[in-house]
PDB file of C-alpha atoms in Angstrom:
ATOM      1  CA  MET O  30     -59.360 117.409 150.502  1.00  0.00           C
ATOM      2  CA  ASN O  31     -60.845 120.341 151.610  1.00  0.00           C
ATOM      3  CA  GLN O  32     -57.428 122.456 152.932  1.00  0.00           C
ATOM      4  CA  GLN O  33     -59.369 125.193 154.442  1.00  0.00           C
ATOM      5  CA  GLU O  34     -60.288 123.428 157.479  1.00  0.00           C
ATOM      6  CA  PRO O  35     -57.371 122.016 160.486  1.00  0.00           C
ATOM      7  CA  ILE O  36     -56.002 118.655 158.962  1.00  0.00           C
ATOM      8  CA  SER O  37     -57.122 116.006 161.300  1.00  0.00           C
ATOM      9  CA  ILE O  38     -55.379 113.243 159.880  1.00  0.00           C
ATOM     10  CA  SER O  39     -52.429 113.134 158.554  1.00  0.00           C
ATOM     11  CA  ILE O  40     -52.008 109.755 156.637  1.00  0.00           C
ATOM     12  CA  ILE O  41     -47.993 109.165 156.016  1.00  0.00           C
ATOM     13  CA  LEU O  42     -46.886 106.329 153.331  1.00  0.00           C
ATOM     14  CA  VAL O  43     -43.049 105.680 152.566  1.00  0.00           C
ATOM     15  CA  ASN O  44     -42.887 104.212 149.569  1.00  0.00           C
ATOM     16  CA  TYR O  45     -39.490 102.076 147.882  1.00  0.00           C
ATOM     17  CA  ASN O  46     -40.074 100.865 144.374  1.00  0.00           C
ATOM     18  CA  GLY O  47     -43.892 100.399 145.931  1.00  0.00           C
ATOM     19  CA  ALA O  48     -44.876 100.770 141.976  1.00  0.00           C
ATOM     20  CA  GLU O  49     -47.190  97.442 142.024  1.00  0.00           C
ATOM     21  CA  VAL O  50     -49.006  97.948 145.065  1.00  0.00           C
ATOM     22  CA  LEU O  51     -49.537 101.980 145.049  1.00  0.00           C
ATOM     23  CA  PRO O  52     -51.880 102.924 143.164  1.00  0.00           C
ATOM     24  CA  ASP O  53     -53.982 100.822 144.728  1.00  0.00           C
ATOM     25  CA  CYS O  54     -53.486 101.933 148.269  1.00  0.00           C
ATOM     26  CA  LEU O  55     -54.095 105.689 147.215  1.00  0.00           C
ATOM     27  CA  SER O  56     -56.446 105.081 144.895  1.00  0.00           C
ATOM     28  CA  SER O  57     -58.412 102.515 147.745  1.00  0.00           C
ATOM     29  CA  ILE O  58     -57.663 105.675 150.244  1.00  0.00           C
ATOM     30  CA  LYS O  59     -58.920 108.648 147.847  1.00  0.00           C
ATOM     31  CA  LYS O  60     -62.499 106.416 147.194  1.00  0.00           C
ATOM     32  CA  VAL O  61     -63.649 105.257 150.868  1.00  0.00           C
ATOM     33  CA  ILE O  62     -62.276 108.493 152.773  1.00  0.00           C
ATOM     34  CA  ASP O  63     -65.307 110.779 152.523  1.00  0.00           C
ATOM     35  CA  ILE O  64     -64.080 113.275 155.723  1.00  0.00           C
ATOM     36  CA  PRO O  65     -62.349 116.413 154.962  1.00  0.00           C
ATOM     37  CA  ASN O  66     -59.793 117.507 156.809  1.00  0.00           C
ATOM     38  CA  TYR O  67     -57.433 114.966 155.841  1.00  0.00           C
ATOM     39  CA  GLU O  68     -54.392 114.702 153.663  1.00  0.00           C
ATOM     40  CA  VAL O  69     -51.919 111.630 152.319  1.00  0.00           C
ATOM     41  CA  ILE O  70     -47.619 112.247 152.416  1.00  0.00           C
ATOM     42  CA  VAL O  71     -45.812 109.942 150.740  1.00  0.00           C
ATOM     43  CA  VAL O  72     -42.230 109.862 151.539  1.00  0.00           C
ATOM     44  CA  ASP O  73     -39.996 108.536 148.328  1.00  0.00           C
ATOM     45  CA  ASN O  74     -37.085 106.882 148.968  1.00  0.00           C
ATOM     46  CA  ALA O  75     -35.406 107.029 146.433  1.00  0.00           C
ATOM     47  CA  SER O  76     -37.033 104.993 144.095  1.00  0.00           C
ATOM     48  CA  THR O  77     -36.356 103.933 140.579  1.00  0.00           C
ATOM     49  CA  ASP O  78     -39.548 102.307 139.360  1.00  0.00           C
ATOM     50  CA  GLY O  79     -41.291 104.840 138.139  1.00  0.00           C
ATOM     51  CA  SER O  80     -42.938 105.415 141.545  1.00  0.00           C
ATOM     52  CA  VAL O  81     -42.608 109.149 141.602  1.00  0.00           C
ATOM     53  CA  GLU O  82     -43.819 110.383 138.257  1.00  0.00           C
ATOM     54  CA  LEU O  83     -47.009 107.698 139.051  1.00  0.00           C
ATOM     55  CA  ILE O  84     -47.778 109.939 142.280  1.00  0.00           C
ATOM     56  CA  THR O  85     -46.994 113.183 140.461  1.00  0.00           C
ATOM     57  CA  GLU O  86     -49.257 111.971 137.256  1.00  0.00           C
ATOM     58  CA  LYS O  87     -51.835 110.419 138.671  1.00  0.00           C
ATOM     59  CA  PHE O  88     -52.630 111.515 142.679  1.00  0.00           C
ATOM     60  CA  SER O  89     -51.706 115.332 142.226  1.00  0.00           C
ATOM     61  CA  GLU O  90     -53.608 115.435 145.542  1.00  0.00           C
ATOM     62  CA  VAL O  91     -51.026 113.796 147.404  1.00  0.00           C
ATOM     63  CA  ARG O  92     -48.275 115.924 149.102  1.00  0.00           C
ATOM     64  CA  LEU O  93     -44.984 113.557 147.949  1.00  0.00           C
ATOM     65  CA  ILE O  94     -41.397 113.950 149.354  1.00  0.00           C
ATOM     66  CA  ARG O  95     -38.609 113.111 147.017  1.00  0.00           C
ATOM     67  CA  GLU O  96     -35.522 111.576 149.324  1.00  0.00           C
ATOM     68  CA  SER O  97     -32.062 110.789 147.631  1.00  0.00           C
ATOM     69  CA  LYS O  98     -31.453 107.554 149.202  1.00  0.00           C
ATOM     70  CA  ASN O  99     -33.354 104.554 150.950  1.00  0.00           C
ATOM     71  CA  ARG O 100     -33.016 105.614 154.811  1.00  0.00           C
ATOM     72  CA  GLY O 101     -35.396 102.977 155.543  1.00  0.00           C
ATOM     73  CA  PHE O 102     -39.036 102.674 157.358  1.00  0.00           C
ATOM     74  CA  GLY O 103     -38.606 104.782 160.486  1.00  0.00           C
ATOM     75  CA  ALA O 104     -36.665 106.775 158.859  1.00  0.00           C
ATOM     76  CA  GLY O 105     -38.502 107.829 156.214  1.00  0.00           C
ATOM     77  CA  ASN O 106     -41.668 108.234 158.463  1.00  0.00           C
ATOM     78  CA  ASN O 107     -39.835 110.907 160.640  1.00  0.00           C
ATOM     79  CA  ILE O 108     -39.715 112.930 157.564  1.00  0.00           C
ATOM     80  CA  GLY O 109     -42.877 112.481 156.941  1.00  0.00           C
ATOM     81  CA  ALA O 110     -44.290 113.951 160.327  1.00  0.00           C
ATOM     82  CA  LYS O 111     -42.022 116.507 160.362  1.00  0.00           C
ATOM     83  CA  PHE O 112     -44.164 118.094 157.388  1.00  0.00           C
ATOM     84  CA  ALA O 113     -47.601 116.735 158.756  1.00  0.00           C
ATOM     85  CA  THR O 114     -49.818 119.236 160.381  1.00  0.00           C
ATOM     86  CA  GLY O 115     -52.593 116.589 161.695  1.00  0.00           C
ATOM     87  CA  GLU O 116     -53.566 116.067 165.239  1.00  0.00           C
ATOM     88  CA  PHE O 117     -53.424 112.135 164.950  1.00  0.00           C
ATOM     89  CA  LEU O 118     -51.059 110.166 162.095  1.00  0.00           C
ATOM     90  CA  LEU O 119     -51.297 107.139 160.406  1.00  0.00           C
ATOM     91  CA  LEU O 120     -48.673 105.616 159.373  1.00  0.00           C
ATOM     92  CA  LEU O 121     -49.448 103.473 155.997  1.00  0.00           C
ATOM     93  CA  ASN O 122     -48.037 100.453 154.647  1.00  0.00           C
ATOM     94  CA  THR O 123     -48.045 101.126 150.735  1.00  0.00           C
ATOM     95  CA  ASP O 124     -49.482  97.379 150.079  1.00  0.00           C
ATOM     96  CA  THR O 125     -52.114  98.222 152.049  1.00  0.00           C
ATOM     97  CA  ILE O 126     -56.090  98.852 150.734  1.00  0.00           C
ATOM     98  CA  PHE O 127     -59.121 100.419 152.227  1.00  0.00           C
ATOM     99  CA  THR O 128     -62.338  98.353 152.085  1.00  0.00           C
ATOM    100  CA  ASN O 129     -64.521 100.946 153.946  1.00  0.00           C
ATOM    101  CA  ASN O 130     -63.499 104.558 156.437  1.00  0.00           C
ATOM    102  CA  ILE O 131     -61.593 103.298 158.950  1.00  0.00           C
ATOM    103  CA  LEU O 132     -61.102 106.738 159.992  1.00  0.00           C
ATOM    104  CA  PRO O 133     -64.040 107.221 162.123  1.00  0.00           C
ATOM    105  CA  HIS O 134     -63.426 104.739 164.591  1.00  0.00           C
ATOM    106  CA  LEU O 135     -60.130 105.337 164.803  1.00  0.00           C
ATOM    107  CA  ILE O 136     -60.460 109.041 166.208  1.00  0.00           C
ATOM    108  CA  GLU O 137     -64.010 108.190 167.991  1.00  0.00           C
ATOM    109  CA  LEU O 138     -61.432 105.659 169.742  1.00  0.00           C
ATOM    110  CA  ILE O 139     -58.614 107.550 170.342  1.00  0.00           C
ATOM    111  CA  GLN O 140     -60.348 110.442 172.344  1.00  0.00           C
ATOM    112  CA  ALA O 141     -62.383 108.507 174.064  1.00  0.00           C
ATOM    113  CA  ASP O 142     -59.741 107.652 176.376  1.00  0.00           C
ATOM    114  CA  PRO O 143     -56.966 110.333 176.707  1.00  0.00           C
ATOM    115  CA  GLN O 144     -54.298 107.338 178.085  1.00  0.00           C
ATOM    116  CA  ILE O 145     -54.256 105.730 174.347  1.00  0.00           C
ATOM    117  CA  GLY O 146     -51.846 106.403 172.482  1.00  0.00           C
ATOM    118  CA  ILE O 147     -51.651 104.196 169.636  1.00  0.00           C
ATOM    119  CA  ILE O 148     -54.028 101.583 168.092  1.00  0.00           C
ATOM    120  CA  GLY O 149     -53.705  99.129 165.036  1.00  0.00           C
ATOM    121  CA  PRO O 150     -57.058  98.001 163.582  1.00  0.00           C
ATOM    122  CA  LYS O 151     -57.748  94.704 162.725  1.00  0.00           C
ATOM    123  CA  LEU O 152     -55.527  93.485 159.391  1.00  0.00           C
ATOM    124  CA  LEU O 153     -57.012  91.203 156.849  1.00  0.00           C
ATOM    125  CA  ASN O 154     -55.067  89.176 153.683  1.00  0.00           C
ATOM    126  CA  LEU O 155     -56.276  89.330 150.196  1.00  0.00           C
ATOM    127  CA  ASP O 156     -58.684  86.329 150.939  1.00  0.00           C
ATOM    128  CA  GLY O 157     -60.635  88.103 153.818  1.00  0.00           C
ATOM    129  CA  SER O 158     -59.078  85.871 156.753  1.00  0.00           C
ATOM    130  CA  LEU O 159     -57.315  87.135 159.486  1.00  0.00           C
ATOM    131  CA  GLN O 160     -54.061  88.383 159.885  1.00  0.00           C
ATOM    132  CA  ILE O 161     -52.495  88.387 163.439  1.00  0.00           C
ATOM    133  CA  SER O 162     -51.421  91.910 163.855  1.00  0.00           C
ATOM    134  CA  VAL O 163     -50.300  92.229 167.586  1.00  0.00           C
ATOM    135  CA  SER O 164     -47.479  90.288 169.400  1.00  0.00           C
ATOM    136  CA  PRO O 165     -46.202  90.346 173.183  1.00  0.00           C
ATOM    137  CA  ALA O 166     -43.352  92.184 174.260  1.00  0.00           C
ATOM    138  CA  LEU O 167     -40.741  91.134 172.494  1.00  0.00           C
ATOM    139  CA  GLY O 168     -37.884  88.985 174.949  1.00  0.00           C
ATOM    140  CA  ILE O 169     -37.400  85.205 174.792  1.00  0.00           C
ATOM    141  CA  LYS O 170     -40.359  84.307 176.062  1.00  0.00           C
ATOM    142  CA  GLY O 171     -42.500  87.057 174.094  1.00  0.00           C
ATOM    143  CA  GLU O 172     -40.654  85.375 170.962  1.00  0.00           C
ATOM    144  CA  TYR O 173     -41.678  82.001 171.603  1.00  0.00           C
ATOM    145  CA  GLN O 174     -45.348  83.668 172.454  1.00  0.00           C
ATOM    146  CA  ALA O 175     -45.613  85.147 169.467  1.00  0.00           C
ATOM    147  CA  ARG O 176     -44.128  82.519 166.984  1.00  0.00           C
ATOM    148  CA  ARG O 177     -46.508  79.816 168.600  1.00  0.00           C
ATOM    149  CA  LEU O 178     -49.327  82.011 167.983  1.00  0.00           C
ATOM    150  CA  HIS O 179     -48.848  82.348 164.396  1.00  0.00           C
ATOM    151  CA  ARG O 180     -48.119  78.275 164.998  1.00  0.00           C
ATOM    152  CA  ASP O 181     -51.220  77.421 166.015  1.00  0.00           C
ATOM    153  CA  TYR O 182     -53.074  79.901 163.716  1.00  0.00           C
ATOM    154  CA  ARG O 183     -51.523  78.206 160.557  1.00  0.00           C
ATOM    155  CA  LYS O 184     -53.193  74.992 161.843  1.00  0.00           C
ATOM    156  CA  SER O 185     -56.573  74.911 160.127  1.00  0.00           C
ATOM    157  CA  SER O 186     -58.304  73.082 163.545  1.00  0.00           C
ATOM    158  CA  ASN O 187     -57.662  75.990 165.427  1.00  0.00           C
ATOM    159  CA  VAL O 188     -58.022  78.601 163.261  1.00  0.00           C
ATOM    160  CA  SER O 189     -61.637  79.503 164.816  1.00  0.00           C
ATOM    161  CA  LEU O 190     -60.116  79.502 167.646  1.00  0.00           C
ATOM    162  CA  THR O 191     -57.815  81.943 167.158  1.00  0.00           C
ATOM    163  CA  GLU O 192     -59.857  84.508 165.896  1.00  0.00           C
ATOM    164  CA  GLN O 193     -61.735  84.889 168.791  1.00  0.00           C
ATOM    165  CA  LYS O 194     -58.929  85.618 170.768  1.00  0.00           C
ATOM    166  CA  PHE O 195     -59.394  89.098 168.104  1.00  0.00           C
ATOM    167  CA  GLN O 196     -62.650  89.593 168.293  1.00  0.00           C
ATOM    168  CA  GLU O 197     -62.615  92.368 170.644  1.00  0.00           C
ATOM    169  CA  ILE O 198     -61.028  95.765 170.999  1.00  0.00           C
ATOM    170  CA  GLN O 199     -57.947  94.900 173.628  1.00  0.00           C
ATOM    171  CA  GLU O 200     -55.353  96.567 174.949  1.00  0.00           C
ATOM    172  CA  ALA O 201     -51.528  94.762 173.276  1.00  0.00           C
ATOM    173  CA  ASP O 202     -48.065  95.306 174.273  1.00  0.00           C
ATOM    174  CA  ILE O 203     -47.098  95.371 170.106  1.00  0.00           C
ATOM    175  CA  VAL O 204     -49.431  96.296 167.520  1.00  0.00           C
ATOM    176  CA  VAL O 205     -47.894  95.917 163.810  1.00  0.00           C
ATOM    177  CA  GLY O 206     -46.715  98.905 161.580  1.00  0.00           C
ATOM    178  CA  ALA O 207     -48.891  97.911 158.615  1.00  0.00           C
ATOM    179  CA  ALA O 208     -51.360 100.493 159.860  1.00  0.00           C
ATOM    180  CA  PHE O 209     -50.569 102.839 163.130  1.00  0.00           C
ATOM    181  CA  PHE O 210     -52.916 105.210 164.047  1.00  0.00           C
ATOM    182  CA  ILE O 211     -50.523 107.506 166.611  1.00  0.00           C
ATOM    183  CA  ARG O 212     -51.206 111.170 168.884  1.00  0.00           C
ATOM    184  CA  SER O 213     -48.924 113.234 167.039  1.00  0.00           C
ATOM    185  CA  SER O 214     -47.896 115.043 170.137  1.00  0.00           C
ATOM    186  CA  LEU O 215     -46.929 110.968 171.672  1.00  0.00           C
ATOM    187  CA  PHE O 216     -44.699 110.498 168.260  1.00  0.00           C
ATOM    188  CA  TYR O 217     -43.516 113.794 168.263  1.00  0.00           C
ATOM    189  CA  GLN O 218     -42.790 113.254 172.662  1.00  0.00           C
ATOM    190  CA  LEU O 219     -40.994 110.112 171.869  1.00  0.00           C
ATOM    191  CA  GLY O 220     -39.076 111.504 169.025  1.00  0.00           C
ATOM    192  CA  GLY O 221     -40.381 108.973 166.273  1.00  0.00           C
ATOM    193  CA  PHE O 222     -38.718 105.951 165.249  1.00  0.00           C
ATOM    194  CA  ASP O 223     -35.439 105.123 166.700  1.00  0.00           C
ATOM    195  CA  GLU O 224     -33.521 105.667 163.084  1.00  0.00           C
ATOM    196  CA  ASN O 225     -31.051 102.679 164.012  1.00  0.00           C
ATOM    197  CA  PHE O 226     -33.908 100.237 162.786  1.00  0.00           C
ATOM    198  CA  PHE O 227     -33.884 100.441 159.094  1.00  0.00           C
ATOM    199  CA  MET O 228     -36.385  97.869 158.933  1.00  0.00           C
ATOM    200  CA  TYR O 229     -37.858  96.106 161.739  1.00  0.00           C
ATOM    201  CA  PHE O 230     -39.101  96.314 165.154  1.00  0.00           C
ATOM    202  CA  GLU O 231     -39.079 100.001 165.170  1.00  0.00           C
ATOM    203  CA  GLU O 232     -43.245  99.803 165.405  1.00  0.00           C
ATOM    204  CA  SER O 233     -42.325  97.188 168.681  1.00  0.00           C
ATOM    205  CA  ASP O 234     -39.722  99.557 170.331  1.00  0.00           C
ATOM    206  CA  LEU O 235     -42.314 102.402 169.496  1.00  0.00           C
ATOM    207  CA  CYS O 236     -44.972 101.128 170.916  1.00  0.00           C
ATOM    208  CA  GLN O 237     -42.182  99.853 174.365  1.00  0.00           C
ATOM    209  CA  ARG O 238     -41.681 103.163 174.534  1.00  0.00           C
ATOM    210  CA  ALA O 239     -45.138 104.378 174.269  1.00  0.00           C
ATOM    211  CA  GLN O 240     -45.774 102.504 177.514  1.00  0.00           C
ATOM    212  CA  THR O 241     -42.834 102.851 179.318  1.00  0.00           C
ATOM    213  CA  GLN O 242     -44.101 107.004 179.768  1.00  0.00           C
ATOM    214  CA  GLY O 243     -47.945 105.532 180.513  1.00  0.00           C
ATOM    215  CA  TYR O 244     -50.117 105.145 177.332  1.00  0.00           C
ATOM    216  CA  LYS O 245     -51.976 102.167 176.491  1.00  0.00           C
ATOM    217  CA  ILE O 246     -51.669 100.238 172.657  1.00  0.00           C
ATOM    218  CA  ILE O 247     -54.942  99.544 171.639  1.00  0.00           C
ATOM    219  CA  TYR O 248     -55.876  96.577 168.941  1.00  0.00           C
ATOM    220  CA  THR O 249     -59.532  97.198 167.566  1.00  0.00           C
ATOM    221  CA  PRO O 250     -61.277  94.790 165.202  1.00  0.00           C
ATOM    222  CA  HIS O 251     -64.285  96.966 164.213  1.00  0.00           C
ATOM    223  CA  VAL O 252     -62.747  98.394 161.429  1.00  0.00           C
ATOM    224  CA  SER O 253     -60.051  96.592 159.028  1.00  0.00           C
ATOM    225  CA  LEU O 254     -58.211  97.054 155.614  1.00  0.00           C
ATOM    226  CA  ILE O 255     -56.007  94.237 153.548  1.00  0.00           C
ATOM    227  CA  HIS O 256     -52.384  94.004 153.868  1.00  0.00           C
ATOM    228  CA  LEU O 257     -50.448  92.355 151.026  1.00  0.00           C
ATOM    229  CA  LYS O 258     -47.656  91.536 154.082  1.00  0.00           C
ATOM    230  CA  GLY O 259     -44.576  90.926 153.004  1.00  0.00           C
ATOM    231  CA  TYR O 260     -44.544  93.332 149.253  1.00  0.00           C
ATOM    232  CA  SER O 261     -41.510  94.694 149.884  1.00  0.00           C
ATOM    233  CA  ILE O 262     -39.485  92.311 151.750  1.00  0.00           C
ATOM    234  CA  GLN O 263     -40.360  89.269 149.113  1.00  0.00           C
ATOM    235  CA  LYS O 264     -38.233  92.087 146.601  1.00  0.00           C
ATOM    236  CA  ALA O 265     -35.111  91.891 148.235  1.00  0.00           C
ATOM    237  CA  ALA O 266     -34.632  88.734 150.628  1.00  0.00           C
ATOM    238  CA  ASN O 267     -32.100  87.814 151.861  1.00  0.00           C
ATOM    239  CA  ILE O 268     -30.907  91.999 152.408  1.00  0.00           C
ATOM    240  CA  MET O 269     -33.971  91.695 154.342  1.00  0.00           C
ATOM    241  CA  ALA O 270     -33.311  88.502 156.139  1.00  0.00           C
ATOM    242  CA  ILE O 271     -29.674  90.054 157.813  1.00  0.00           C
ATOM    243  CA  GLU O 272     -31.501  92.981 158.449  1.00  0.00           C
ATOM    244  CA  TYR O 273     -34.102  91.770 160.691  1.00  0.00           C
ATOM    245  CA  ARG O 274     -31.387  90.404 162.709  1.00  0.00           C
ATOM    246  CA  ARG O 275     -29.605  93.456 162.648  1.00  0.00           C
ATOM    247  CA  SER O 276     -32.654  94.823 164.062  1.00  0.00           C
ATOM    248  CA  GLN O 277     -33.156  92.310 166.716  1.00  0.00           C
ATOM    249  CA  ILE O 278     -29.780  92.099 168.027  1.00  0.00           C
ATOM    250  CA  TYR O 279     -30.040  96.363 168.577  1.00  0.00           C
ATOM    251  CA  TYR O 280     -33.315  95.892 170.058  1.00  0.00           C
ATOM    252  CA  TYR O 281     -32.532  93.135 172.631  1.00  0.00           C
ATOM    253  CA  GLN O 282     -29.358  95.306 173.452  1.00  0.00           C
ATOM    254  CA  LYS O 283     -31.739  98.707 174.236  1.00  0.00           C
ATOM    255  CA  HIS O 284     -34.447  96.980 175.950  1.00  0.00           C
ATOM    256  CA  ARG O 285     -34.126  93.443 177.588  1.00  0.00           C
ATOM    257  CA  PRO O 286     -31.151  92.470 180.257  1.00  0.00           C
ATOM    258  CA  LEU O 287     -27.846  91.323 179.393  1.00  0.00           C
ATOM    259  CA  TRP O 288     -28.820  87.409 180.290  1.00  0.00           C
ATOM    260  CA  GLU O 289     -31.423  87.792 177.235  1.00  0.00           C
ATOM    261  CA  GLN O 290     -29.092  89.521 174.772  1.00  0.00           C
ATOM    262  CA  LEU O 291     -26.395  86.366 175.999  1.00  0.00           C
ATOM    263  CA  LEU O 292     -29.120  83.376 174.936  1.00  0.00           C
ATOM    264  CA  LEU O 293     -30.098  85.401 172.077  1.00  0.00           C
ATOM    265  CA  ARG O 294     -26.544  85.889 170.617  1.00  0.00           C
ATOM    266  CA  ILE O 295     -26.000  82.110 171.598  1.00  0.00           C
ATOM    267  CA  TYR O 296     -29.137  80.873 169.857  1.00  0.00           C
ATOM    268  CA  LEU O 297     -28.485  82.601 166.693  1.00  0.00           C
ATOM    269  CA  PHE O 298     -24.447  81.676 166.550  1.00  0.00           C
ATOM    270  CA  TYR O 299     -25.590  78.240 166.426  1.00  0.00           C
ATOM    271  CA  LYS O 300     -28.490  79.017 164.023  1.00  0.00           C
ATOM    272  CA  PHE O 301     -26.712  80.148 161.609  1.00  0.00           C
ATOM    273  CA  PHE O 302     -23.473  78.249 161.876  1.00  0.00           C
ATOM    274  CA  GLY O 303     -25.022  75.298 161.691  1.00  0.00           C
ATOM    275  CA  GLU O 304     -27.022  76.919 158.783  1.00  0.00           C
ATOM    276  CA  PHE O 305     -23.746  77.630 156.783  1.00  0.00           C
ATOM    277  CA  VAL O 306     -22.083  74.068 157.746  1.00  0.00           C
ATOM    278  CA  THR O 307     -25.339  72.398 155.866  1.00  0.00           C
ATOM    279  CA  THR O 308     -26.423  74.849 152.714  1.00  0.00           C
ATOM    280  CA  ALA O 309     -23.018  77.232 152.543  1.00  0.00           C
ATOM    281  CA  ASN O 310     -25.653  80.324 152.029  1.00  0.00           C
ATOM    282  CA  PRO O 311     -23.194  83.224 152.765  1.00  0.00           C
ATOM    283  CA  ASN O 312     -25.907  85.515 154.380  1.00  0.00           C
ATOM    284  CA  SER O 313     -25.622  83.023 157.614  1.00  0.00           C
ATOM    285  CA  ILE O 314     -21.892  84.208 157.294  1.00  0.00           C
ATOM    286  CA  LYS O 315     -22.451  87.904 158.107  1.00  0.00           C
ATOM    287  CA  ILE O 316     -25.357  87.319 160.592  1.00  0.00           C
ATOM    288  CA  ILE O 317     -22.554  86.119 162.911  1.00  0.00           C
ATOM    289  CA  ILE O 318     -20.260  88.745 162.181  1.00  0.00           C
ATOM    290  CA  LEU O 319     -23.055  91.349 163.399  1.00  0.00           C
ATOM    291  CA  LEU O 320     -23.097  88.817 166.409  1.00  0.00           C
ATOM    292  CA  PHE O 321     -19.712  90.498 167.331  1.00  0.00           C
ATOM    293  CA  THR O 322     -19.606  93.539 166.387  1.00  0.00           C
TER     294      THR O 322
END
């Protein structure tokens, strides 16, 4: 990286105990990104697995910001953005791997239309298959549509049909936060991520607020990267299941009409009350408590 030139893109990663995947991610960036004016910022959320030492020893070119506690995905990105100097931000999960330089295409695409605020590139599973990375606007109808899309894609007979839907550049309501390309000016204008979302729904909220300001959300299949989906979640599945519902309830309170908020709470109550009766899972009770707090 040539620090003498103005920074065009700031790549921000939020890390929490990601020592198993972080080296592959950072190495892939170093290997394939051949533009001079970019920077890599890693915000470490108080990892205890040697992540900090790994970065310090093997990736000295990375700007490392150490936090004293795990403040969550959104807050971590907000911290990284405060130190970023790029015209554009690429918010990147640590469980992603670059196979080619996606940045020139993203820059060209966003500069072609001043109303484009956010771009999501194509995400691939480790075997090279498509990973669905867009979603309709969240709500009762939108969540049903999203679940149907994912369900249909899991059926082998529908795989090619689903892939055909994502072969062209298109507008979307939401792009997944695993690789989230945004104008830094827009990110600052929106106040970054809402830190009330510790995990989940924060990119959906940001996309919603960007659209409210008149910006387009774009999905492009012309560049891609690998996403080892669910790495962080698998390490704390029970906690994340509760956090998912907490964020879902908050998102509905913030963006959806009262009748949808009530319908969601009724659905969750019956779903997790029934689950507790049949499995005695204590997490079910914790989620039910969320409905009344």
